[in-house]
Amino acid sequence: KDNTDAKARNEITLKNDIDKEEFYILAQKDYKEEIGNNYEQTIKNNKTSEVGALYTEFITLGHMQNIIGFRNVNVGAQYLENTLLSKDTNVGLSNTLNVGISNEVNIGQNHEEKIGNDKRVIINNNLEQDIKNDFIQRIGHNKNETIKGSYVLQTNQSIKFHSKKDLSIETNEYFKAEADDSISFKAKNNCSFTADEINTLANKESTLIAQEQIISQVGENTTITQTKDKIILQVGKMQVIIDDKGLRVKGGDLRAD
């Protein structure tokens, strides 16, 4: 049935006025195009499309866009992109992502990041990491950490520090080591403790064992030397020697005051 309302009629207009040439199509309702083979469109200047509701495209094979200049996409509400297989993004220079509130990345399996030069992360508040299994770091050169507050390390099992050269712990104030069971220090060569005062307190027993000798020295002139077969007490040039043969005094007198 024909629509006799002039306001509802479709329209095709061809205008050939100088500098106002125009081809105009008006469809009062639906507009359909069906092309059996290829479709080619060339626009020498600008193109503007305005869609009042939804815009849907269905492409069976592929979609390619070549933009010589720039591309600007403004989305007022949500932006959803689904890729069933792989996605590759190549950026020739810089890439900037600005997120107003939160940014969440969900990865089903592995995540790998390769950086050709430096990486810098600035966090204005907290950083929290939750790792269910192992955490491995490999650093080719040095590692420096600066903590303005305190540092707490908790582990349910053991902690091991291994250095092929020196290991140094320095503090400006108090250094404290506590263990519910035992503390052990072992060195293949030398082990030394240096302080203005050294106090040792054993609630039960205190044992000092040396395979060759033990030397206790006060100042320059007073020493107590213990070997496997004798004990030598020396004050200045005077010596008191105690061995399995008895007690001898050299360089002085044995007296009772």
PDB file of C-alpha atoms in Angstrom:
ATOM      1  CA  LYS A   1       0.000   0.000   0.000  1.00  0.00           C
ATOM      2  CA  ASP A   2       1.437   3.362  -1.009  1.00  0.00           C
ATOM      3  CA  ASN A   3       2.106   6.029   1.594  1.00  0.00           C
ATOM      4  CA  THR A   4       0.507   9.246   0.329  1.00  0.00           C
ATOM      5  CA  ASP A   5       1.806  11.417   3.195  1.00  0.00           C
ATOM      6  CA  ALA A   6       4.313  13.820   1.651  1.00  0.00           C
ATOM      7  CA  LYS A   7       6.258  14.181   4.912  1.00  0.00           C
ATOM      8  CA  ALA A   8       6.900  10.410   5.009  1.00  0.00           C
ATOM      9  CA  ARG A   9       8.171  10.054   1.448  1.00  0.00           C
ATOM     10  CA  ASN A  10      11.693   8.874   0.572  1.00  0.00           C
ATOM     11  CA  GLU A  11      13.857  11.310  -1.350  1.00  0.00           C
ATOM     12  CA  ILE A  12      16.799  11.285  -3.754  1.00  0.00           C
ATOM     13  CA  THR A  13      18.183  14.707  -4.680  1.00  0.00           C
ATOM     14  CA  LEU A  14      20.866  15.572  -7.224  1.00  0.00           C
ATOM     15  CA  LYS A  15      22.156  19.135  -7.081  1.00  0.00           C
ATOM     16  CA  ASN A  16      24.616  20.546  -9.663  1.00  0.00           C
ATOM     17  CA  ASP A  17      24.929  24.157  -8.503  1.00  0.00           C
ATOM     18  CA  ILE A  18      28.478  25.531  -8.641  1.00  0.00           C
ATOM     19  CA  ASP A  19      30.348  24.808  -5.391  1.00  0.00           C
ATOM     20  CA  LYS A  20      27.128  23.280  -3.983  1.00  0.00           C
ATOM     21  CA  GLU A  21      27.103  19.983  -5.806  1.00  0.00           C
ATOM     22  CA  GLU A  22      25.324  17.390  -3.716  1.00  0.00           C
ATOM     23  CA  PHE A  23      23.907  13.871  -3.862  1.00  0.00           C
ATOM     24  CA  TYR A  24      21.266  13.458  -1.157  1.00  0.00           C
ATOM     25  CA  ILE A  25      19.340  10.338  -0.104  1.00  0.00           C
ATOM     26  CA  LEU A  26      16.562  10.425   2.475  1.00  0.00           C
ATOM     27  CA  ALA A  27      15.066   7.191   3.788  1.00  0.00           C
ATOM     28  CA  GLN A  28      12.144   7.821   6.127  1.00  0.00           C
ATOM     29  CA  LYS A  29      12.667   4.439   7.804  1.00  0.00           C
ATOM     30  CA  ASP A  30      15.080   1.684   6.753  1.00  0.00           C
ATOM     31  CA  TYR A  31      18.042   1.856   4.384  1.00  0.00           C
ATOM     32  CA  LYS A  32      19.621  -1.341   3.045  1.00  0.00           C
ATOM     33  CA  GLU A  33      22.500  -2.072   0.709  1.00  0.00           C
ATOM     34  CA  GLU A  34      23.411  -5.483  -0.682  1.00  0.00           C
ATOM     35  CA  ILE A  35      26.517  -5.917  -2.815  1.00  0.00           C
ATOM     36  CA  GLY A  36      27.342  -9.192  -4.518  1.00  0.00           C
ATOM     37  CA  ASN A  37      31.107  -8.696  -4.697  1.00  0.00           C
ATOM     38  CA  ASN A  38      33.398  -5.837  -3.624  1.00  0.00           C
ATOM     39  CA  TYR A  39      32.505  -2.434  -2.225  1.00  0.00           C
ATOM     40  CA  GLU A  40      34.936   0.461  -2.623  1.00  0.00           C
ATOM     41  CA  GLN A  41      34.482   3.951  -1.269  1.00  0.00           C
ATOM     42  CA  THR A  42      36.747   6.973  -1.804  1.00  0.00           C
ATOM     43  CA  ILE A  43      36.233  10.186   0.150  1.00  0.00           C
ATOM     44  CA  LYS A  44      38.526  13.056  -0.791  1.00  0.00           C
ATOM     45  CA  ASN A  45      37.862  15.111   2.343  1.00  0.00           C
ATOM     46  CA  ASN A  46      36.046  14.452   5.626  1.00  0.00           C
ATOM     47  CA  LYS A  47      33.527  11.780   6.614  1.00  0.00           C
ATOM     48  CA  THR A  48      31.043  12.135   9.471  1.00  0.00           C
ATOM     49  CA  SER A  49      28.716   9.381  10.697  1.00  0.00           C
ATOM     50  CA  GLU A  50      26.030   9.865  13.329  1.00  0.00           C
ATOM     51  CA  VAL A  51      24.096   6.898  14.740  1.00  0.00           C
ATOM     52  CA  GLY A  52      21.143   7.552  17.023  1.00  0.00           C
ATOM     53  CA  ALA A  53      21.138   4.137  18.707  1.00  0.00           C
ATOM     54  CA  LEU A  54      23.415   1.096  18.269  1.00  0.00           C
ATOM     55  CA  TYR A  55      26.151   0.589  15.672  1.00  0.00           C
ATOM     56  CA  THR A  56      26.883  -3.037  14.747  1.00  0.00           C
ATOM     57  CA  GLU A  57      29.420  -4.469  12.323  1.00  0.00           C
ATOM     58  CA  PHE A  58      29.825  -8.146  11.453  1.00  0.00           C
ATOM     59  CA  ILE A  59      32.988  -9.085   9.564  1.00  0.00           C
ATOM     60  CA  THR A  60      33.590 -12.702   8.537  1.00  0.00           C
ATOM     61  CA  LEU A  61      37.292 -12.586   7.706  1.00  0.00           C
ATOM     62  CA  GLY A  62      39.315  -9.565   8.781  1.00  0.00           C
ATOM     63  CA  HIS A  63      39.229  -5.838   9.462  1.00  0.00           C
ATOM     64  CA  MET A  64      42.146  -3.594   8.492  1.00  0.00           C
ATOM     65  CA  GLN A  65      42.502   0.129   9.066  1.00  0.00           C
ATOM     66  CA  ASN A  66      45.405   2.282   7.903  1.00  0.00           C
ATOM     67  CA  ILE A  67      45.464   5.742   9.477  1.00  0.00           C
ATOM     68  CA  ILE A  68      48.278   8.030   8.365  1.00  0.00           C
ATOM     69  CA  GLY A  69      47.576  10.734  10.928  1.00  0.00           C
ATOM     70  CA  PHE A  70      45.936  10.243  14.321  1.00  0.00           C
ATOM     71  CA  ARG A  71      42.961   8.348  15.742  1.00  0.00           C
ATOM     72  CA  ASN A  72      40.781   9.603  18.578  1.00  0.00           C
ATOM     73  CA  VAL A  73      38.089   7.445  20.211  1.00  0.00           C
ATOM     74  CA  ASN A  74      35.816   8.930  22.895  1.00  0.00           C
ATOM     75  CA  VAL A  75      33.550   6.542  24.810  1.00  0.00           C
ATOM     76  CA  GLY A  76      31.044   8.043  27.229  1.00  0.00           C
ATOM     77  CA  ALA A  77      30.229   4.873  29.180  1.00  0.00           C
ATOM     78  CA  GLN A  78      31.837   1.419  28.885  1.00  0.00           C
ATOM     79  CA  TYR A  79      34.394   0.097  26.401  1.00  0.00           C
ATOM     80  CA  LEU A  80      34.494  -3.685  25.949  1.00  0.00           C
ATOM     81  CA  GLU A  81      36.842  -5.561  23.640  1.00  0.00           C
ATOM     82  CA  ASN A  82      36.861  -9.361  23.289  1.00  0.00           C
ATOM     83  CA  THR A  83      39.635 -11.212  21.440  1.00  0.00           C
ATOM     84  CA  LEU A  84      39.248 -14.995  21.200  1.00  0.00           C
ATOM     85  CA  LEU A  85      42.835 -15.759  20.145  1.00  0.00           C
ATOM     86  CA  SER A  86      45.872 -13.473  20.248  1.00  0.00           C
ATOM     87  CA  LYS A  87      46.216  -9.691  20.329  1.00  0.00           C
ATOM     88  CA  ASP A  88      49.331  -7.756  19.288  1.00  0.00           C
ATOM     89  CA  THR A  89      49.851  -4.038  19.818  1.00  0.00           C
ATOM     90  CA  ASN A  90      52.822  -2.255  18.245  1.00  0.00           C
ATOM     91  CA  VAL A  91      53.640   1.287  19.357  1.00  0.00           C
ATOM     92  CA  GLY A  92      56.470   3.081  17.583  1.00  0.00           C
ATOM     93  CA  LEU A  93      57.178   5.692  20.256  1.00  0.00           C
ATOM     94  CA  SER A  94      55.439   6.252  23.593  1.00  0.00           C
ATOM     95  CA  ASN A  95      52.352   4.618  25.127  1.00  0.00           C
ATOM     96  CA  THR A  96      50.374   6.291  27.921  1.00  0.00           C
ATOM     97  CA  LEU A  97      47.460   4.840  29.874  1.00  0.00           C
ATOM     98  CA  ASN A  98      45.473   7.198  32.109  1.00  0.00           C
ATOM     99  CA  VAL A  99      42.944   5.576  34.458  1.00  0.00           C
ATOM    100  CA  GLY A 100      40.816   7.751  36.724  1.00  0.00           C
ATOM    101  CA  ILE A 101      40.104   5.235  39.496  1.00  0.00           C
ATOM    102  CA  SER A 102      41.171   1.579  39.339  1.00  0.00           C
ATOM    103  CA  ASN A 103      42.996  -0.651  36.846  1.00  0.00           C
ATOM    104  CA  GLU A 104      42.676  -4.439  37.013  1.00  0.00           C
ATOM    105  CA  VAL A 105      44.442  -7.014  34.837  1.00  0.00           C
ATOM    106  CA  ASN A 106      43.342 -10.674  34.933  1.00  0.00           C
ATOM    107  CA  ILE A 107      45.622 -13.226  33.249  1.00  0.00           C
ATOM    108  CA  GLY A 108      44.646 -16.889  33.083  1.00  0.00           C
ATOM    109  CA  GLN A 109      48.163 -18.321  32.912  1.00  0.00           C
ATOM    110  CA  ASN A 110      51.555 -16.686  32.349  1.00  0.00           C
ATOM    111  CA  HIS A 111      52.596 -13.032  32.181  1.00  0.00           C
ATOM    112  CA  GLU A 112      55.937 -11.929  30.729  1.00  0.00           C
ATOM    113  CA  GLU A 113      57.281  -8.402  30.490  1.00  0.00           C
ATOM    114  CA  LYS A 114      60.460  -7.418  28.629  1.00  0.00           C
ATOM    115  CA  ILE A 115      61.993  -3.957  28.971  1.00  0.00           C
ATOM    116  CA  GLY A 116      64.940  -2.882  26.865  1.00  0.00           C
ATOM    117  CA  ASN A 117      66.227  -0.254  29.289  1.00  0.00           C
ATOM    118  CA  ASP A 118      64.993   1.114  32.640  1.00  0.00           C
ATOM    119  CA  LYS A 119      61.730   0.668  34.552  1.00  0.00           C
ATOM    120  CA  ARG A 120      60.449   3.003  37.248  1.00  0.00           C
ATOM    121  CA  VAL A 121      57.396   2.467  39.449  1.00  0.00           C
ATOM    122  CA  ILE A 122      56.001   5.291  41.620  1.00  0.00           C
ATOM    123  CA  ILE A 123      53.340   4.381  44.199  1.00  0.00           C
ATOM    124  CA  ASN A 124      51.888   7.136  46.366  1.00  0.00           C
ATOM    125  CA  ASN A 125      50.451   4.727  48.944  1.00  0.00           C
ATOM    126  CA  ASN A 126      50.851   1.000  49.650  1.00  0.00           C
ATOM    127  CA  LEU A 127      52.197  -1.934  47.596  1.00  0.00           C
ATOM    128  CA  GLU A 128      50.908  -5.421  48.382  1.00  0.00           C
ATOM    129  CA  GLN A 129      52.007  -8.669  46.707  1.00  0.00           C
ATOM    130  CA  ASP A 130      50.415 -12.079  47.270  1.00  0.00           C
ATOM    131  CA  ILE A 131      52.459 -14.955  45.799  1.00  0.00           C
ATOM    132  CA  LYS A 132      51.115 -18.487  46.306  1.00  0.00           C
ATOM    133  CA  ASN A 133      54.330 -20.308  45.364  1.00  0.00           C
ATOM    134  CA  ASP A 134      57.974 -19.215  44.870  1.00  0.00           C
ATOM    135  CA  PHE A 135      59.428 -15.721  44.355  1.00  0.00           C
ATOM    136  CA  ILE A 136      62.773 -15.626  42.492  1.00  0.00           C
ATOM    137  CA  GLN A 137      64.867 -12.549  41.702  1.00  0.00           C
ATOM    138  CA  ARG A 138      68.026 -12.459  39.578  1.00  0.00           C
ATOM    139  CA  ILE A 139      69.992  -9.202  39.674  1.00  0.00           C
ATOM    140  CA  GLY A 140      72.988  -8.777  37.391  1.00  0.00           C
ATOM    141  CA  HIS A 141      74.671  -5.988  39.368  1.00  0.00           C
ATOM    142  CA  ASN A 142      73.773  -4.206  42.615  1.00  0.00           C
ATOM    143  CA  LYS A 143      70.567  -3.881  44.636  1.00  0.00           C
ATOM    144  CA  ASN A 144      69.905  -0.914  46.923  1.00  0.00           C
ATOM    145  CA  GLU A 145      66.920  -0.588  49.248  1.00  0.00           C
ATOM    146  CA  THR A 146      66.122   2.467  51.388  1.00  0.00           C
ATOM    147  CA  ILE A 147      63.455   2.122  54.078  1.00  0.00           C
ATOM    148  CA  LYS A 148      62.536   5.189  56.126  1.00  0.00           C
ATOM    149  CA  GLY A 149      60.530   3.182  58.664  1.00  0.00           C
ATOM    150  CA  SER A 150      61.001  -0.336  60.030  1.00  0.00           C
ATOM    151  CA  TYR A 151      61.734  -3.619  58.226  1.00  0.00           C
ATOM    152  CA  VAL A 152      60.092  -6.886  59.317  1.00  0.00           C
ATOM    153  CA  LEU A 153      60.874 -10.289  57.765  1.00  0.00           C
ATOM    154  CA  GLN A 154      58.822 -13.298  58.875  1.00  0.00           C
ATOM    155  CA  THR A 155      59.274 -16.881  57.697  1.00  0.00           C
ATOM    156  CA  ASN A 156      57.822 -20.193  58.820  1.00  0.00           C
ATOM    157  CA  GLN A 157      61.028 -22.070  57.993  1.00  0.00           C
ATOM    158  CA  SER A 158      64.680 -21.067  57.611  1.00  0.00           C
ATOM    159  CA  ILE A 159      66.492 -17.926  56.408  1.00  0.00           C
ATOM    160  CA  LYS A 160      69.886 -18.219  54.714  1.00  0.00           C
ATOM    161  CA  PHE A 161      72.245 -15.465  53.548  1.00  0.00           C
ATOM    162  CA  HIS A 162      75.081 -16.620  51.282  1.00  0.00           C
ATOM    163  CA  SER A 163      77.804 -14.260  50.094  1.00  0.00           C
ATOM    164  CA  LYS A 164      80.934 -15.253  48.167  1.00  0.00           C
ATOM    165  CA  LYS A 165      82.732 -12.269  49.709  1.00  0.00           C
ATOM    166  CA  ASP A 166      81.875 -10.085  52.698  1.00  0.00           C
ATOM    167  CA  LEU A 167      78.677  -9.887  54.751  1.00  0.00           C
ATOM    168  CA  SER A 168      78.324  -6.760  56.875  1.00  0.00           C
ATOM    169  CA  ILE A 169      75.576  -5.697  59.298  1.00  0.00           C
ATOM    170  CA  GLU A 170      75.872  -2.177  60.722  1.00  0.00           C
ATOM    171  CA  THR A 171      73.648  -0.299  63.149  1.00  0.00           C
ATOM    172  CA  ASN A 172      74.011   3.057  64.894  1.00  0.00           C
ATOM    173  CA  GLU A 173      72.396   1.811  68.089  1.00  0.00           C
ATOM    174  CA  TYR A 174      71.494  -1.639  69.439  1.00  0.00           C
ATOM    175  CA  PHE A 175      72.054  -5.039  67.806  1.00  0.00           C
ATOM    176  CA  LYS A 176      70.196  -7.959  69.383  1.00  0.00           C
ATOM    177  CA  ALA A 177      70.098 -11.646  68.459  1.00  0.00           C
ATOM    178  CA  GLU A 178      67.677 -14.006  70.215  1.00  0.00           C
ATOM    179  CA  ALA A 179      66.864 -17.698  69.744  1.00  0.00           C
ATOM    180  CA  ASP A 180      64.565 -20.022  71.683  1.00  0.00           C
ATOM    181  CA  ASP A 181      67.015 -22.898  71.171  1.00  0.00           C
ATOM    182  CA  SER A 182      70.631 -22.024  70.337  1.00  0.00           C
ATOM    183  CA  ILE A 183      72.914 -19.534  68.556  1.00  0.00           C
ATOM    184  CA  SER A 184      76.078 -20.665  66.775  1.00  0.00           C
ATOM    185  CA  PHE A 185      78.986 -18.743  65.213  1.00  0.00           C
ATOM    186  CA  LYS A 186      81.446 -20.662  63.024  1.00  0.00           C
ATOM    187  CA  ALA A 187      84.471 -19.414  61.082  1.00  0.00           C
ATOM    188  CA  LYS A 188      87.142 -21.454  59.284  1.00  0.00           C
ATOM    189  CA  ASN A 189      89.866 -18.930  60.148  1.00  0.00           C
ATOM    190  CA  ASN A 190      89.336 -16.119  62.650  1.00  0.00           C
ATOM    191  CA  CYS A 191      86.376 -15.024  64.781  1.00  0.00           C
ATOM    192  CA  SER A 192      86.739 -11.783  66.744  1.00  0.00           C
ATOM    193  CA  PHE A 193      84.570  -9.623  69.017  1.00  0.00           C
ATOM    194  CA  THR A 194      85.640  -6.012  69.658  1.00  0.00           C
ATOM    195  CA  ALA A 195      83.923  -3.739  72.187  1.00  0.00           C
ATOM    196  CA  ASP A 196      84.667  -1.421  75.111  1.00  0.00           C
ATOM    197  CA  GLU A 197      83.036  -3.935  77.452  1.00  0.00           C
ATOM    198  CA  ILE A 198      82.101  -7.597  76.947  1.00  0.00           C
ATOM    199  CA  ASN A 199      79.864  -9.338  79.484  1.00  0.00           C
ATOM    200  CA  THR A 200      79.065 -13.050  79.397  1.00  0.00           C
ATOM    201  CA  LEU A 201      76.336 -14.609  81.555  1.00  0.00           C
ATOM    202  CA  ALA A 202      75.528 -18.322  81.595  1.00  0.00           C
ATOM    203  CA  ASN A 203      72.614 -19.460  83.739  1.00  0.00           C
ATOM    204  CA  LYS A 204      74.072 -22.976  84.015  1.00  0.00           C
ATOM    205  CA  GLU A 205      77.433 -23.742  82.409  1.00  0.00           C
ATOM    206  CA  SER A 206      80.035 -21.848  80.388  1.00  0.00           C
ATOM    207  CA  THR A 207      82.544 -23.904  78.398  1.00  0.00           C
ATOM    208  CA  LEU A 208      85.548 -22.602  76.461  1.00  0.00           C
ATOM    209  CA  ILE A 209      87.424 -25.212  74.409  1.00  0.00           C
ATOM    210  CA  ALA A 210      90.551 -24.754  72.273  1.00  0.00           C
ATOM    211  CA  GLN A 211      92.483 -27.515  70.518  1.00  0.00           C
ATOM    212  CA  GLU A 212      95.888 -25.843  71.057  1.00  0.00           C
ATOM    213  CA  GLN A 213      95.898 -22.908  73.492  1.00  0.00           C
ATOM    214  CA  ILE A 214      93.797 -20.218  75.168  1.00  0.00           C
ATOM    215  CA  ILE A 215      95.301 -16.798  75.901  1.00  0.00           C
ATOM    216  CA  SER A 216      93.695 -14.263  78.213  1.00  0.00           C
ATOM    217  CA  GLN A 217      95.457 -10.881  78.226  1.00  0.00           C
ATOM    218  CA  VAL A 218      94.949  -7.649  80.167  1.00  0.00           C
ATOM    219  CA  GLY A 219      96.978  -4.675  78.969  1.00  0.00           C
ATOM    220  CA  GLU A 220     100.545  -5.260  77.790  1.00  0.00           C
ATOM    221  CA  ASN A 221     102.046  -7.220  80.701  1.00  0.00           C
ATOM    222  CA  THR A 222      99.436  -9.591  82.138  1.00  0.00           C
ATOM    223  CA  THR A 223      98.501 -12.836  80.361  1.00  0.00           C
ATOM    224  CA  ILE A 224      97.094 -16.257  81.177  1.00  0.00           C
ATOM    225  CA  THR A 225      98.093 -18.898  78.651  1.00  0.00           C
ATOM    226  CA  GLN A 226      96.538 -22.372  78.676  1.00  0.00           C
ATOM    227  CA  THR A 227      97.918 -25.194  76.564  1.00  0.00           C
ATOM    228  CA  LYS A 228      97.384 -28.955  76.539  1.00  0.00           C
ATOM    229  CA  ASP A 229     100.037 -29.580  79.224  1.00  0.00           C
ATOM    230  CA  LYS A 230     100.428 -26.367  81.252  1.00  0.00           C
ATOM    231  CA  ILE A 231      99.044 -23.042  82.415  1.00  0.00           C
ATOM    232  CA  ILE A 232     101.272 -19.951  82.420  1.00  0.00           C
ATOM    233  CA  LEU A 233     100.364 -16.857  84.420  1.00  0.00           C
ATOM    234  CA  GLN A 234     102.587 -13.917  83.522  1.00  0.00           C
ATOM    235  CA  VAL A 235     102.692 -10.461  85.113  1.00  0.00           C
ATOM    236  CA  GLY A 236     105.508  -8.362  83.716  1.00  0.00           C
ATOM    237  CA  LYS A 237     108.633 -10.559  83.716  1.00  0.00           C
ATOM    238  CA  MET A 238     107.355 -12.910  86.416  1.00  0.00           C
ATOM    239  CA  GLN A 239     105.777 -16.212  85.368  1.00  0.00           C
ATOM    240  CA  VAL A 240     103.870 -18.839  87.306  1.00  0.00           C
ATOM    241  CA  ILE A 241     103.867 -22.171  85.491  1.00  0.00           C
ATOM    242  CA  ILE A 242     101.491 -24.969  86.467  1.00  0.00           C
ATOM    243  CA  ASP A 243     101.927 -28.382  84.827  1.00  0.00           C
ATOM    244  CA  ASP A 244     101.781 -32.066  85.738  1.00  0.00           C
ATOM    245  CA  LYS A 245     105.027 -31.688  87.725  1.00  0.00           C
ATOM    246  CA  GLY A 246     103.711 -28.946  89.974  1.00  0.00           C
ATOM    247  CA  LEU A 247     104.030 -25.187  90.255  1.00  0.00           C
ATOM    248  CA  ARG A 248     107.079 -23.130  89.293  1.00  0.00           C
ATOM    249  CA  VAL A 249     107.842 -19.429  89.584  1.00  0.00           C
ATOM    250  CA  LYS A 250     110.225 -17.729  87.144  1.00  0.00           C
ATOM    251  CA  GLY A 251     111.480 -14.165  87.417  1.00  0.00           C
ATOM    252  CA  GLY A 252     109.977 -13.569  90.870  1.00  0.00           C
ATOM    253  CA  ASP A 253     109.400 -14.930  94.382  1.00  0.00           C
ATOM    254  CA  LEU A 254     106.647 -17.111  95.778  1.00  0.00           C
ATOM    255  CA  ARG A 255     105.467 -15.421  98.940  1.00  0.00           C
ATOM    256  CA  ALA A 256     102.482 -15.202 101.258  1.00  0.00           C
ATOM    257  CA  ASP A 257     101.510 -11.744 102.542  1.00  0.00           C
TER     258      ASP A 257
END
